[in-house]
């Protein structure tokens, strides 16, 4: 990563039929790469198990998992320094954040050109998905580069860290090129802390309310009893992934 002058592991999933012929495939970029494909690599031991899901369903998409920099994750996944709204959930003022601009620019200017040159991709058929802070940075990437990330899925997004700024950015952005947006949020994100559960859900609802006024292809699901951990995130893989693949451009299997 030239942007941060550091190495970063990038995980690449290729569909089973990738080596059959010269077909090109849509690409999905995801954050927190360690936690995407299998449990053995996952931080904490529980992943989305996306590799099994893709294999079992024969989905024809290239998935790029960008490993998190654990020590700097909050900074890289927050485009701005955390705002006042974050105090409602954190209970204190946070000074984290502000490196998200460079992180997204790395994906667009360094990583995506490398992937497009190395693999048979449909360059104009690119999606992005993220969980928690990954949902925040995914939404930011969509607003900054709507001509690139046309389909997005975000789970239990930690919008609250940059609530004021991301709401304003969405309102001010031209999202006419966006094809689909899926958002969801549990109603028990913080377990038994009802005040935090309510604030987290309200944060996500506020983003949905802005997006649905701009884009009719916006879907929001409230997941009953879902908490903020990968055991619950994993259960939603069929929903968020099928929403993405159903909205991929019909040219995805073109030569």
PDB file of N, CA and C in Angstrom, residues 179-222:
ATOM      1  N   UNK A 179     -26.810   1.233  -8.474  1.00  0.00           N
ATOM      2  CA  UNK A 179     -27.844   0.296  -8.896  1.00  0.00           C
ATOM      3  C   UNK A 179     -28.589  -0.340  -7.725  1.00  0.00           C
ATOM      4  N   UNK A 180     -27.911  -0.603  -6.618  1.00  0.00           N
ATOM      5  CA  UNK A 180     -28.596  -1.244  -5.494  1.00  0.00           C
ATOM      6  C   UNK A 180     -27.818  -1.046  -4.206  1.00  0.00           C
ATOM      7  N   UNK A 181     -28.573  -0.945  -3.109  1.00  0.00           N
ATOM      8  CA  UNK A 181     -27.986  -0.823  -1.779  1.00  0.00           C
ATOM      9  C   UNK A 181     -28.775  -1.714  -0.828  1.00  0.00           C
ATOM     10  N   UNK A 182     -28.046  -2.557  -0.095  1.00  0.00           N
ATOM     11  CA  UNK A 182     -28.661  -3.371   0.957  1.00  0.00           C
ATOM     12  C   UNK A 182     -28.047  -2.967   2.290  1.00  0.00           C
ATOM     13  N   UNK A 183     -28.913  -2.689   3.264  1.00  0.00           N
ATOM     14  CA  UNK A 183     -28.454  -2.404   4.616  1.00  0.00           C
ATOM     15  C   UNK A 183     -29.232  -3.286   5.581  1.00  0.00           C
ATOM     16  N   UNK A 184     -28.576  -3.697   6.656  1.00  0.00           N
ATOM     17  CA  UNK A 184     -29.325  -4.325   7.732  1.00  0.00           C
ATOM     18  C   UNK A 184     -28.720  -3.941   9.068  1.00  0.00           C
ATOM     19  N   UNK A 185     -29.464  -4.236  10.129  1.00  0.00           N
ATOM     20  CA  UNK A 185     -29.013  -3.897  11.469  1.00  0.00           C
ATOM     21  C   UNK A 185     -29.774  -4.766  12.459  1.00  0.00           C
ATOM     22  N   UNK A 186     -29.087  -5.291  13.453  1.00  0.00           N
ATOM     23  CA  UNK A 186     -29.761  -6.034  14.502  1.00  0.00           C
ATOM     24  C   UNK A 186     -30.421  -5.102  15.498  1.00  0.00           C
ATOM     25  N   UNK A 187     -31.424  -5.599  16.197  1.00  0.00           N
ATOM     26  CA  UNK A 187     -32.036  -4.768  17.231  1.00  0.00           C
ATOM     27  C   UNK A 187     -31.474  -5.066  18.622  1.00  0.00           C
ATOM     28  N   UNK A 188     -30.420  -5.919  18.636  1.00  0.00           N
ATOM     29  CA  UNK A 188     -29.736  -6.216  19.892  1.00  0.00           C
ATOM     30  C   UNK A 188     -28.218  -6.123  19.686  1.00  0.00           C
ATOM     31  N   UNK A 189     -27.776  -5.142  18.939  1.00  0.00           N
ATOM     32  CA  UNK A 189     -26.371  -5.044  18.572  1.00  0.00           C
ATOM     33  C   UNK A 189     -25.448  -5.078  19.791  1.00  0.00           C
ATOM     34  N   UNK A 190     -25.883  -4.468  20.878  1.00  0.00           N
ATOM     35  CA  UNK A 190     -25.043  -4.412  22.077  1.00  0.00           C
ATOM     36  C   UNK A 190     -25.526  -5.371  23.166  1.00  0.00           C
ATOM     37  N   UNK A 191     -26.296  -6.354  22.785  1.00  0.00           N
ATOM     38  CA  UNK A 191     -26.781  -7.320  23.768  1.00  0.00           C
ATOM     39  C   UNK A 191     -27.859  -6.742  24.656  1.00  0.00           C
ATOM     40  N   UNK A 192     -27.576  -6.616  25.943  1.00  0.00           N
ATOM     41  CA  UNK A 192     -28.588  -6.178  26.901  1.00  0.00           C
ATOM     42  C   UNK A 192     -28.596  -4.670  27.136  1.00  0.00           C
ATOM     43  N   UNK A 193     -27.677  -3.947  26.524  1.00  0.00           N
ATOM     44  CA  UNK A 193     -27.620  -2.495  26.713  1.00  0.00           C
ATOM     45  C   UNK A 193     -28.637  -1.825  25.784  1.00  0.00           C
ATOM     46  N   UNK A 194     -29.858  -1.699  26.249  1.00  0.00           N
ATOM     47  CA  UNK A 194     -30.955  -1.242  25.392  1.00  0.00           C
ATOM     48  C   UNK A 194     -30.739   0.164  24.847  1.00  0.00           C
ATOM     49  N   UNK A 195     -30.149   1.047  25.625  1.00  0.00           N
ATOM     50  CA  UNK A 195     -29.930   2.408  25.136  1.00  0.00           C
ATOM     51  C   UNK A 195     -28.979   2.407  23.943  1.00  0.00           C
ATOM     52  N   UNK A 196     -27.936   1.581  24.007  1.00  0.00           N
ATOM     53  CA  UNK A 196     -27.003   1.487  22.878  1.00  0.00           C
ATOM     54  C   UNK A 196     -27.669   0.779  21.696  1.00  0.00           C
ATOM     55  N   UNK A 197     -28.428  -0.274  21.979  1.00  0.00           N
ATOM     56  CA  UNK A 197     -29.166  -0.959  20.909  1.00  0.00           C
ATOM     57  C   UNK A 197     -30.033   0.032  20.146  1.00  0.00           C
ATOM     58  N   UNK A 198     -30.746   0.869  20.865  1.00  0.00           N
ATOM     59  CA  UNK A 198     -31.659   1.827  20.241  1.00  0.00           C
ATOM     60  C   UNK A 198     -30.911   2.883  19.439  1.00  0.00           C
ATOM     61  N   UNK A 199     -29.806   3.381  19.981  1.00  0.00           N
ATOM     62  CA  UNK A 199     -29.029   4.389  19.270  1.00  0.00           C
ATOM     63  C   UNK A 199     -28.383   3.814  18.014  1.00  0.00           C
ATOM     64  N   UNK A 200     -27.878   2.581  18.110  1.00  0.00           N
ATOM     65  CA  UNK A 200     -27.243   1.943  16.949  1.00  0.00           C
ATOM     66  C   UNK A 200     -28.261   1.759  15.831  1.00  0.00           C
ATOM     67  N   UNK A 201     -29.436   1.270  16.188  1.00  0.00           N
ATOM     68  CA  UNK A 201     -30.485   1.071  15.186  1.00  0.00           C
ATOM     69  C   UNK A 201     -30.954   2.406  14.614  1.00  0.00           C
ATOM     70  N   UNK A 202     -31.097   3.411  15.459  1.00  0.00           N
ATOM     71  CA  UNK A 202     -31.518   4.737  14.989  1.00  0.00           C
ATOM     72  C   UNK A 202     -30.493   5.314  14.019  1.00  0.00           C
ATOM     73  N   UNK A 203     -29.222   5.076  14.286  1.00  0.00           N
ATOM     74  CA  UNK A 203     -28.158   5.536  13.393  1.00  0.00           C
ATOM     75  C   UNK A 203     -28.314   4.930  12.002  1.00  0.00           C
ATOM     76  N   UNK A 204     -28.563   3.630  11.943  1.00  0.00           N
ATOM     77  CA  UNK A 204     -28.739   2.957  10.662  1.00  0.00           C
ATOM     78  C   UNK A 204     -30.026   3.379   9.964  1.00  0.00           C
ATOM     79  N   UNK A 205     -31.087   3.543  10.723  1.00  0.00           N
ATOM     80  CA  UNK A 205     -32.349   3.985  10.137  1.00  0.00           C
ATOM     81  C   UNK A 205     -32.209   5.361   9.508  1.00  0.00           C
ATOM     82  N   UNK A 206     -31.463   6.236  10.159  1.00  0.00           N
ATOM     83  CA  UNK A 206     -31.275   7.589   9.633  1.00  0.00           C
ATOM     84  C   UNK A 206     -30.587   7.554   8.273  1.00  0.00           C
ATOM     85  N   UNK A 207     -29.581   6.683   8.126  1.00  0.00           N
ATOM     86  CA  UNK A 207     -28.904   6.550   6.837  1.00  0.00           C
ATOM     87  C   UNK A 207     -29.851   5.985   5.795  1.00  0.00           C
ATOM     88  N   UNK A 208     -30.620   4.983   6.171  1.00  0.00           N
ATOM     89  CA  UNK A 208     -31.585   4.390   5.239  1.00  0.00           C
ATOM     90  C   UNK A 208     -32.600   5.422   4.783  1.00  0.00           C
ATOM     91  N   UNK A 209     -33.093   6.238   5.690  1.00  0.00           N
ATOM     92  CA  UNK A 209     -34.107   7.238   5.332  1.00  0.00           C
ATOM     93  C   UNK A 209     -33.579   8.216   4.285  1.00  0.00           C
ATOM     94  N   UNK A 210     -32.307   8.573   4.379  1.00  0.00           N
ATOM     95  CA  UNK A 210     -31.714   9.477   3.389  1.00  0.00           C
ATOM     96  C   UNK A 210     -31.544   8.754   2.051  1.00  0.00           C
ATOM     97  N   UNK A 211     -31.033   7.534   2.106  1.00  0.00           N
ATOM     98  CA  UNK A 211     -30.763   6.785   0.878  1.00  0.00           C
ATOM     99  C   UNK A 211     -32.032   6.444   0.111  1.00  0.00           C
ATOM    100  N   UNK A 212     -33.087   6.073   0.812  1.00  0.00           N
ATOM    101  CA  UNK A 212     -34.304   5.639   0.117  1.00  0.00           C
ATOM    102  C   UNK A 212     -34.971   6.794  -0.623  1.00  0.00           C
ATOM    103  N   UNK A 213     -34.704   8.028  -0.184  1.00  0.00           N
ATOM    104  CA  UNK A 213     -35.236   9.190  -0.892  1.00  0.00           C
ATOM    105  C   UNK A 213     -34.477   9.449  -2.182  1.00  0.00           C
ATOM    106  N   UNK A 214     -33.250   8.974  -2.248  1.00  0.00           N
ATOM    107  CA  UNK A 214     -32.422   9.202  -3.433  1.00  0.00           C
ATOM    108  C   UNK A 214     -32.445   8.011  -4.389  1.00  0.00           C
ATOM    109  N   UNK A 215     -32.646   6.801  -3.840  1.00  0.00           N
ATOM    110  CA  UNK A 215     -32.562   5.588  -4.646  1.00  0.00           C
ATOM    111  C   UNK A 215     -33.689   4.636  -4.284  1.00  0.00           C
ATOM    112  N   UNK A 216     -34.476   4.263  -5.272  1.00  0.00           N
ATOM    113  CA  UNK A 216     -35.583   3.344  -5.007  1.00  0.00           C
ATOM    114  C   UNK A 216     -35.091   1.924  -4.754  1.00  0.00           C
ATOM    115  N   UNK A 217     -33.892   1.611  -5.225  1.00  0.00           N
ATOM    116  CA  UNK A 217     -33.357   0.252  -5.072  1.00  0.00           C
ATOM    117  C   UNK A 217     -32.581   0.103  -3.770  1.00  0.00           C
ATOM    118  N   UNK A 218     -33.119   0.686  -2.695  1.00  0.00           N
ATOM    119  CA  UNK A 218     -32.501   0.595  -1.378  1.00  0.00           C
ATOM    120  C   UNK A 218     -33.331  -0.308  -0.493  1.00  0.00           C
ATOM    121  N   UNK A 219     -32.681  -1.294   0.133  1.00  0.00           N
ATOM    122  CA  UNK A 219     -33.391  -2.237   0.996  1.00  0.00           C
ATOM    123  C   UNK A 219     -32.772  -2.204   2.382  1.00  0.00           C
ATOM    124  N   UNK A 220     -33.636  -2.188   3.396  1.00  0.00           N
ATOM    125  CA  UNK A 220     -33.162  -2.168   4.786  1.00  0.00           C
ATOM    126  C   UNK A 220     -33.890  -3.240   5.579  1.00  0.00           C
ATOM    127  N   UNK A 221     -33.138  -4.070   6.292  1.00  0.00           N
ATOM    128  CA  UNK A 221     -33.720  -5.138   7.093  1.00  0.00           C
ATOM    129  C   UNK A 221     -33.298  -4.977   8.553  1.00  0.00           C
ATOM    130  N   UNK A 222     -34.257  -5.090   9.442  1.00  0.00           N
ATOM    131  CA  UNK A 222     -33.977  -5.123  10.874  1.00  0.00           C
ATOM    132  C   UNK A 222     -33.986  -6.585  11.300  1.00  0.00           C
TER     133      UNK A 222
END
